[in-house]
Amino acid sequence: MGKAKKTRKFAEVKRMLSPKDMKPTKPQKKKDEEEVRHVDKTPAALFFRYNTQLGPPYQVIIDTNFINFSIRNKIDLVKGMMDCLYAECTPCITDCVMAELEKLGQKYRVALKIAKDPRIERLPCTHKGTYADDCICERVKQHRCYIVATCDRDLRRRIRKIAGVPIMFIQSHRYSIERLPEATIGGAPRV
C-alpha cells in the first residue's frame, strides 16, 4: 500500500474572538462564613521576648547533626555545653533523633554511641513518624523550657519563629548560643 496523500485545507482560519462574544464570568469569592484565623497563644512565661522558664540547670534538646558536628570538631557534649553556658546542663534526646541516628547506619555508629550515653536524658515521643525536626519544633512549642542544639539551617530558621527559644550551634570549634541574654553576660561567644 502506498502513502495516503495529504490534502491541504484552504481558507482555514483560526477562530478569532470578537467583542460580541460572551465573556466568561469570573467566580465570585465567597467568604466562608467569616473565615476563622487561628493564632497561637503567647505563653505566660514570656516577658516580651524574654523567657522566664529558662534557668539553670538548662535542658538542651540535641539534634542529629549537632552530635555529628560535635564529633568532627572533637567537642564533648556535656563539657562543651557547660563551657558555653557556665551552668549545669542536661542534654536531652528525643526518640525520633535516636531513630534517625539508627537509620544512618554504620557510618554514624560513634554518634549513636554518644547518644546512648547515660548522662543524656531520653525524651519519649508519642506521635507517628520519625522526622526529628517536626518532633523538636512541636515539643519546643508545647514546653518552652528547652534550648535547642542544632546546626541545621532549616531547623534553626523554624525555631527562630518560636518566641523565647534559644538556639545552640557550633561556631569556630566551640558551642555558641543565640537568643539567651544571660549567656552573653557570662562569656559565651557573641553572635
Short mmCIF file of N, CA, C and O in Angstrom, two decimals, residues 10 21 33 41 45 65 71-72 86 106 118-121 124 133 136 140 157 165-166 169-170 178-179 187:
data_model
loop_
_atom_site.label_atom_id
_atom_site.label_comp_id
_atom_site.label_asym_id
_atom_site.label_seq_id
_atom_site.Cartn_x
_atom_site.Cartn_y
_atom_site.Cartn_z
N PHE A 10 -7.78 24.61 2.35
CA PHE A 10 -7.70 26.03 2.02
C PHE A 10 -8.72 26.82 2.81
O PHE A 10 -9.77 26.30 3.17
N ASP A 21 -18.70 38.33 21.46
CA ASP A 21 -18.74 37.03 22.15
C ASP A 21 -18.94 37.26 23.64
O ASP A 21 -18.46 38.23 24.22
N GLU A 33 -18.35 32.04 55.65
CA GLU A 33 -18.90 32.39 56.96
C GLU A 33 -17.81 32.93 57.89
O GLU A 33 -17.52 32.35 58.94
N LYS A 41 -1.45 31.10 71.03
CA LYS A 41 -1.47 31.93 72.24
C LYS A 41 -0.05 32.07 72.77
O LYS A 41 0.73 31.13 72.77
N ALA A 45 4.81 32.67 80.40
CA ALA A 45 6.19 32.72 80.88
C ALA A 45 7.05 33.71 80.11
O ALA A 45 8.17 33.98 80.50
N ASN A 65 22.40 16.24 63.63
CA ASN A 65 23.62 16.81 63.04
C ASN A 65 24.47 17.55 64.06
O ASN A 65 25.66 17.73 63.85
N ILE A 71 31.33 15.69 67.00
CA ILE A 71 32.36 14.66 66.81
C ILE A 71 33.45 15.18 65.86
O ILE A 71 34.64 15.02 66.13
N ARG A 72 33.03 15.83 64.77
CA ARG A 72 34.01 16.37 63.81
C ARG A 72 34.90 17.43 64.45
O ARG A 72 36.08 17.51 64.14
N TYR A 86 28.13 28.26 81.23
CA TYR A 86 28.60 28.44 82.61
C TYR A 86 27.54 28.03 83.63
O TYR A 86 27.32 28.71 84.63
N GLN A 106 26.12 2.31 59.84
CA GLN A 106 27.45 2.10 60.42
C GLN A 106 28.32 3.35 60.38
O GLN A 106 29.19 3.51 61.23
N PRO A 118 24.78 7.55 79.30
CA PRO A 118 23.82 7.68 80.42
C PRO A 118 23.65 9.12 80.92
O PRO A 118 22.64 9.43 81.56
N ARG A 119 24.57 10.02 80.59
CA ARG A 119 24.41 11.43 81.00
C ARG A 119 23.34 12.14 80.18
O ARG A 119 22.85 13.19 80.59
N ILE A 120 22.97 11.56 79.04
CA ILE A 120 21.98 12.18 78.16
C ILE A 120 20.61 11.60 78.46
O ILE A 120 20.41 10.39 78.44
N GLU A 121 19.65 12.48 78.71
CA GLU A 121 18.29 12.08 79.07
C GLU A 121 17.49 11.77 77.80
O GLU A 121 17.59 12.46 76.80
N PRO A 124 10.64 10.52 75.53
CA PRO A 124 9.80 9.66 74.69
C PRO A 124 8.89 10.47 73.77
O PRO A 124 8.44 11.55 74.12
N ASP A 133 12.94 16.90 63.03
CA ASP A 133 12.76 18.35 63.04
C ASP A 133 11.35 18.74 63.49
O ASP A 133 11.18 19.64 64.31
N ILE A 136 10.98 18.03 67.28
CA ILE A 136 11.64 19.03 68.13
C ILE A 136 10.83 20.32 68.14
O ILE A 136 10.61 20.91 69.21
N VAL A 140 9.09 21.92 71.52
CA VAL A 140 9.51 23.24 71.98
C VAL A 140 8.32 24.21 72.04
O VAL A 140 8.26 25.05 72.92
N ARG A 157 15.96 28.11 61.31
CA ARG A 157 15.02 29.10 60.78
C ARG A 157 13.62 28.87 61.35
O ARG A 157 12.92 29.82 61.69
N VAL A 165 12.79 30.81 72.52
CA VAL A 165 13.53 29.55 72.49
C VAL A 165 14.95 29.81 71.98
O VAL A 165 15.14 30.14 70.82
N PRO A 166 15.98 29.68 72.84
CA PRO A 166 17.36 29.89 72.40
C PRO A 166 17.86 28.73 71.54
O PRO A 166 17.37 27.60 71.65
N PHE A 169 24.51 26.31 68.72
CA PHE A 169 25.11 25.82 67.49
C PHE A 169 26.63 25.86 67.63
O PHE A 169 27.15 26.35 68.64
N ILE A 170 27.33 25.32 66.64
CA ILE A 170 28.79 25.27 66.70
C ILE A 170 29.35 26.38 65.83
O ILE A 170 28.98 26.53 64.67
N GLU A 178 22.41 31.52 70.78
CA GLU A 178 21.71 32.65 70.17
C GLU A 178 20.42 32.87 70.95
O GLU A 178 19.74 31.92 71.32
N ARG A 179 20.10 34.12 71.23
CA ARG A 179 18.86 34.50 71.91
C ARG A 179 18.78 34.03 73.36
O ARG A 179 17.73 33.58 73.83
N GLY A 187 30.02 34.84 79.18
CA GLY A 187 31.22 34.71 78.40
C GLY A 187 31.06 33.86 77.17
O GLY A 187 32.02 33.53 76.50
#
